[in-house]
Short mmCIF file of C-alpha atoms in Angstrom, two decimals:
data_model
loop_
_atom_site.label_atom_id
_atom_site.label_comp_id
_atom_site.label_asym_id
_atom_site.label_seq_id
_atom_site.Cartn_x
_atom_site.Cartn_y
_atom_site.Cartn_z
CA ASP A 1 0.26 0.04 -0.03
CA THR A 2 2.68 1.90 -1.16
CA ALA A 3 1.55 6.42 -1.20
CA VAL A 4 4.30 7.94 -4.28
CA SER A 5 6.36 5.50 -5.41
CA GLN A 6 8.58 5.51 -7.42
CA THR A 7 10.73 3.19 -10.48
CA PRO A 8 14.06 2.32 -9.90
CA LYS A 9 15.96 2.53 -6.58
CA TYR A 10 18.96 2.95 -8.29
CA LEU A 11 19.85 3.71 -11.24
CA VAL A 12 23.59 3.22 -13.46
CA THR A 13 24.33 4.74 -16.35
CA GLN A 14 27.02 6.46 -18.57
CA MET A 15 26.90 9.57 -19.92
CA GLY A 16 25.58 10.49 -22.56
CA ASN A 17 22.47 7.60 -22.26
CA ASP A 18 18.66 8.34 -22.16
CA LYS A 19 17.21 7.26 -19.41
CA SER A 20 13.62 7.51 -17.25
CA ILE A 21 12.75 7.33 -14.06
CA LYS A 22 8.74 6.01 -13.08
CA CYS A 23 6.59 7.93 -10.26
CA GLU A 24 2.64 6.85 -8.90
CA GLN A 25 0.94 8.10 -6.78
CA ASN A 26 -1.82 5.84 -5.01
CA LEU A 27 -3.90 8.68 -2.92
CA GLY A 28 -5.65 10.33 -4.76
CA HIS A 29 -3.66 13.71 -5.10
CA ASP A 30 -3.89 16.36 -7.84
CA THR A 31 -0.43 17.58 -7.33
CA MET A 32 2.57 15.96 -8.22
CA TYR A 33 6.31 16.69 -7.73
CA TRP A 34 10.06 16.27 -9.29
CA TYR A 35 12.74 16.97 -6.53
CA LYS A 36 16.79 17.18 -7.65
CA GLN A 37 18.27 17.18 -3.84
CA ASP A 38 22.23 17.39 -4.46
CA SER A 39 25.26 15.19 -2.80
CA LYS A 40 25.06 18.63 0.38
CA LYS A 41 21.53 16.73 0.49
CA PHE A 42 19.80 20.28 -0.72
CA LEU A 43 16.33 19.75 -2.13
CA LYS A 44 15.11 21.96 -4.88
CA ILE A 45 12.17 21.31 -6.88
CA MET A 46 11.96 20.99 -10.49
CA PHE A 47 9.03 20.89 -12.05
CA SER A 48 5.99 20.31 -10.63
CA TYR A 49 1.82 19.34 -12.19
CA ASN A 50 -1.72 19.88 -11.55
CA ASN A 51 -4.17 16.79 -12.62
CA LYS A 52 -1.21 16.68 -15.58
CA GLU A 53 -0.96 20.14 -17.23
CA LEU A 54 2.77 21.68 -15.94
CA ILE A 55 2.62 24.32 -13.37
CA ILE A 56 6.13 24.86 -12.26
CA ASN A 57 9.37 24.76 -14.13
CA GLU A 58 12.02 25.47 -12.79
CA THR A 59 15.76 26.82 -14.49
CA VAL A 60 16.30 23.41 -15.45
CA PRO A 61 18.17 22.67 -17.93
CA ASN A 62 15.51 21.15 -21.65
CA ARG A 63 17.28 17.37 -20.94
CA PHE A 64 14.89 16.76 -18.04
CA SER A 65 11.39 16.56 -20.17
CA PRO A 66 9.00 15.27 -17.39
CA LYS A 67 5.40 13.19 -18.29
CA SER A 68 2.63 13.51 -16.79
CA PRO A 69 0.09 10.50 -18.74
CA ASP A 70 -2.66 10.26 -16.57
CA LYS A 71 -2.79 13.03 -12.55
CA ALA A 72 -1.41 9.25 -10.68
CA HIS A 73 1.98 9.78 -12.60
CA LEU A 74 4.28 11.51 -13.55
CA ASN A 75 7.61 10.54 -15.75
CA LEU A 76 11.09 12.27 -15.32
CA HIS A 77 12.73 10.84 -18.69
CA ILE A 78 16.41 12.57 -18.81
CA ASN A 79 18.15 13.41 -22.81
CA SER A 80 21.98 13.28 -22.95
CA LEU A 81 22.84 12.47 -18.71
CA GLU A 82 25.83 14.06 -17.24
CA LEU A 83 28.25 13.72 -15.21
CA GLY A 84 26.09 16.45 -12.86
CA ASP A 85 22.81 14.86 -13.55
CA SER A 86 24.35 12.52 -10.24
CA ALA A 87 22.16 13.24 -7.21
CA VAL A 88 18.72 11.63 -6.00
CA TYR A 89 15.45 12.68 -7.49
CA PHE A 90 12.02 12.65 -4.99
CA CYS A 91 9.66 12.67 -6.47
CA ALA A 92 6.11 13.97 -4.37
CA SER A 93 3.03 14.16 -4.13
CA SER A 94 -0.16 17.31 -2.23
CA PRO A 95 -3.53 17.29 -2.42
CA LEU A 96 -4.29 20.44 -3.89
CA TRP A 97 -2.61 23.18 -5.22
CA GLY A 98 -3.11 27.29 -5.02
CA GLU A 99 -6.73 26.80 -2.97
CA THR A 100 -5.81 25.71 0.92
CA SER A 101 -3.12 26.37 3.19
CA THR A 102 0.07 24.81 3.71
CA ASP A 103 -0.58 21.04 1.67
CA THR A 104 1.14 18.65 3.03
CA GLN A 105 3.60 16.85 0.38
CA TYR A 106 4.41 13.46 0.52
CA PHE A 107 7.60 11.79 -1.16
CA GLY A 108 8.24 8.57 -2.80
CA PRO A 109 11.94 7.30 -1.55
CA GLY A 110 13.83 8.26 -4.14
CA THR A 111 15.67 7.44 -7.10
CA ARG A 112 19.59 7.43 -6.83
CA LEU A 113 21.63 8.61 -10.52
CA THR A 114 24.93 7.80 -10.61
CA VAL A 115 26.40 8.53 -14.71
CA LEU A 116 29.68 7.68 -14.85
CA THR B 1 13.75 33.36 -4.94
CA GLN B 2 13.46 33.73 -0.71
CA LEU B 3 16.40 31.41 1.14
CA LEU B 4 16.00 29.44 3.74
CA GLU B 5 19.45 28.80 5.80
CA GLN B 6 19.54 26.48 8.99
CA SER B 7 22.69 25.73 11.21
CA PRO B 8 23.92 24.35 12.02
CA GLN B 9 24.61 21.74 9.27
CA PHE B 10 26.00 19.31 11.68
CA LEU B 11 24.88 18.45 15.11
CA SER B 12 26.52 15.30 16.56
CA ILE B 13 25.27 14.43 20.08
CA GLN B 14 25.38 12.20 22.40
CA GLU B 15 21.86 10.65 23.74
CA GLY B 16 19.73 12.26 26.71
CA GLU B 17 21.04 16.39 25.46
CA ASN B 18 19.03 18.28 24.05
CA LEU B 19 19.53 20.55 21.37
CA THR B 20 18.17 22.89 19.17
CA VAL B 21 17.88 23.36 15.29
CA TYR B 22 17.42 26.93 13.88
CA CYS B 23 15.30 28.16 9.68
CA ASN B 24 16.62 31.50 9.38
CA SER B 25 15.13 33.56 6.43
CA SER B 26 14.73 37.11 5.88
CA SER B 27 11.83 36.97 3.35
CA VAL B 28 8.18 36.15 5.43
CA PHE B 29 6.67 32.75 4.77
CA SER B 30 3.15 32.08 4.21
CA SER B 31 3.50 28.85 6.33
CA LEU B 32 6.87 26.89 7.36
CA GLN B 33 7.28 23.20 7.33
CA TRP B 34 9.91 21.06 9.19
CA TYR B 35 10.46 17.52 7.54
CA ARG B 36 12.96 14.98 8.43
CA GLN B 37 15.10 12.29 5.78
CA GLU B 38 16.26 9.14 7.05
CA PRO B 39 18.93 7.36 5.08
CA GLY B 40 17.22 5.73 1.93
CA GLU B 41 13.83 7.11 2.33
CA GLY B 42 11.95 10.44 1.35
CA PRO B 43 11.92 13.17 3.90
CA VAL B 44 8.07 12.18 5.99
CA LEU B 45 6.32 16.00 7.20
CA LEU B 46 6.81 15.64 10.91
CA VAL B 47 4.28 19.50 11.77
CA THR B 48 3.53 22.86 10.15
CA VAL B 49 3.82 25.56 11.52
CA VAL B 50 1.19 28.31 9.56
CA THR B 51 1.11 31.90 12.72
CA GLY B 52 4.02 33.92 13.38
CA GLY B 53 4.66 33.56 17.26
CA GLU B 54 3.45 29.80 17.05
CA VAL B 55 4.46 26.29 19.30
CA LYS B 56 4.38 22.99 18.90
CA LYS B 57 4.66 20.31 20.64
CA LEU B 58 5.22 16.28 19.18
CA LYS B 59 6.00 14.74 21.86
CA ARG B 60 10.34 15.15 22.37
CA LEU B 61 10.26 18.34 19.78
CA THR B 62 8.48 21.29 20.27
CA PHE B 63 8.71 23.05 17.33
CA GLN B 64 8.47 26.97 17.24
CA PHE B 65 7.79 29.96 13.98
CA GLY B 66 8.45 33.18 14.84
CA ASP B 67 6.90 36.08 15.59
CA ALA B 68 7.18 38.43 12.11
CA ARG B 69 7.00 34.39 10.38
CA LYS B 70 11.07 34.41 8.68
CA ASP B 71 13.15 32.00 10.87
CA SER B 72 11.48 28.57 12.51
CA SER B 73 13.09 26.39 15.80
CA LEU B 74 13.03 22.99 16.70
CA HIS B 75 14.33 21.87 19.66
CA ILE B 76 14.50 18.09 20.44
CA THR B 77 14.63 17.57 24.71
CA ALA B 78 16.51 13.96 25.11
CA ALA B 79 17.44 12.78 22.34
CA GLN B 80 17.04 9.43 21.83
CA PRO B 81 19.31 7.38 19.11
CA GLY B 82 16.37 6.89 16.70
CA ASP B 83 16.30 11.37 16.72
CA THR B 84 18.68 10.45 14.17
CA GLY B 85 18.15 11.67 10.28
CA LEU B 86 18.53 14.89 8.77
CA TYR B 87 16.40 17.89 9.53
CA LEU B 88 14.34 20.14 6.76
CA CYS B 89 13.21 23.41 7.18
CA ALA B 90 11.25 24.41 4.64
CA GLY B 91 8.46 28.06 3.82
CA GLU B 92 5.38 28.66 1.56
CA GLU B 93 5.55 31.71 0.25
CA THR B 94 2.05 32.99 -0.35
CA SER B 95 -0.73 30.33 0.44
CA GLY B 96 -0.59 26.34 -1.42
CA SER B 97 2.65 27.17 -3.80
CA ARG B 98 5.36 25.95 -4.16
CA LEU B 99 7.35 24.62 -1.00
CA THR B 100 11.52 25.85 -0.85
CA PHE B 101 13.59 24.27 1.45
CA GLY B 102 16.98 25.21 3.54
CA GLU B 103 19.55 23.63 3.47
CA GLY B 104 19.41 20.93 5.93
CA THR B 105 20.66 19.69 9.48
CA GLN B 106 22.21 16.69 10.15
CA LEU B 107 21.73 14.82 13.14
CA THR B 108 22.93 12.41 15.20
CA VAL B 109 22.51 11.06 18.02
CA ASN B 110 25.29 8.61 20.22
CA PRO B 111 23.81 5.66 22.92
#
């Protein structure tokens, strides 16, 4: 009964490859997010989708492309991987967007990406 | 972009000691959240504070939101090894908007 799940848990790949990370939430939430946590543990938002619509797109290289086939899924595709992309990527979801104060975000377990 | 600074960055203490972690900003936040993250896991919400001066308690953890809603603190009484983890504060600029995370405080409680 995992709330927010991500696959794979670990991803090791060569520079220049294209890879995808999948995220699914079974909480019935409207909003999903992708965060990047670097080696210093700094957690930074990359994208946010609300009901399959992109609402936050931080300054992220266009090699990163999120895709939301439905509101329970938000996948992250990365083209031409670079060494600096190595990090832990977290998916999260929350019930609402911009309607009530302080929405709780529920995080997935993370995907550790290592680019060699 | 509003920045949140956490201090200390690293804290290693003995079981039974008390500690305080600080989260500061020059900007005002509509609310502030504290998360704990354990190795190999995602952050888990501990508490949300929304009113300036608000104090919330969660067992041995006491959270306070500054009067001006620019800062917050987390105080742990009689720390236990199970409290070990990365503590993250996160602020919401306006109601229902994105979260900005602090840099985190890595706490280690030694038995």
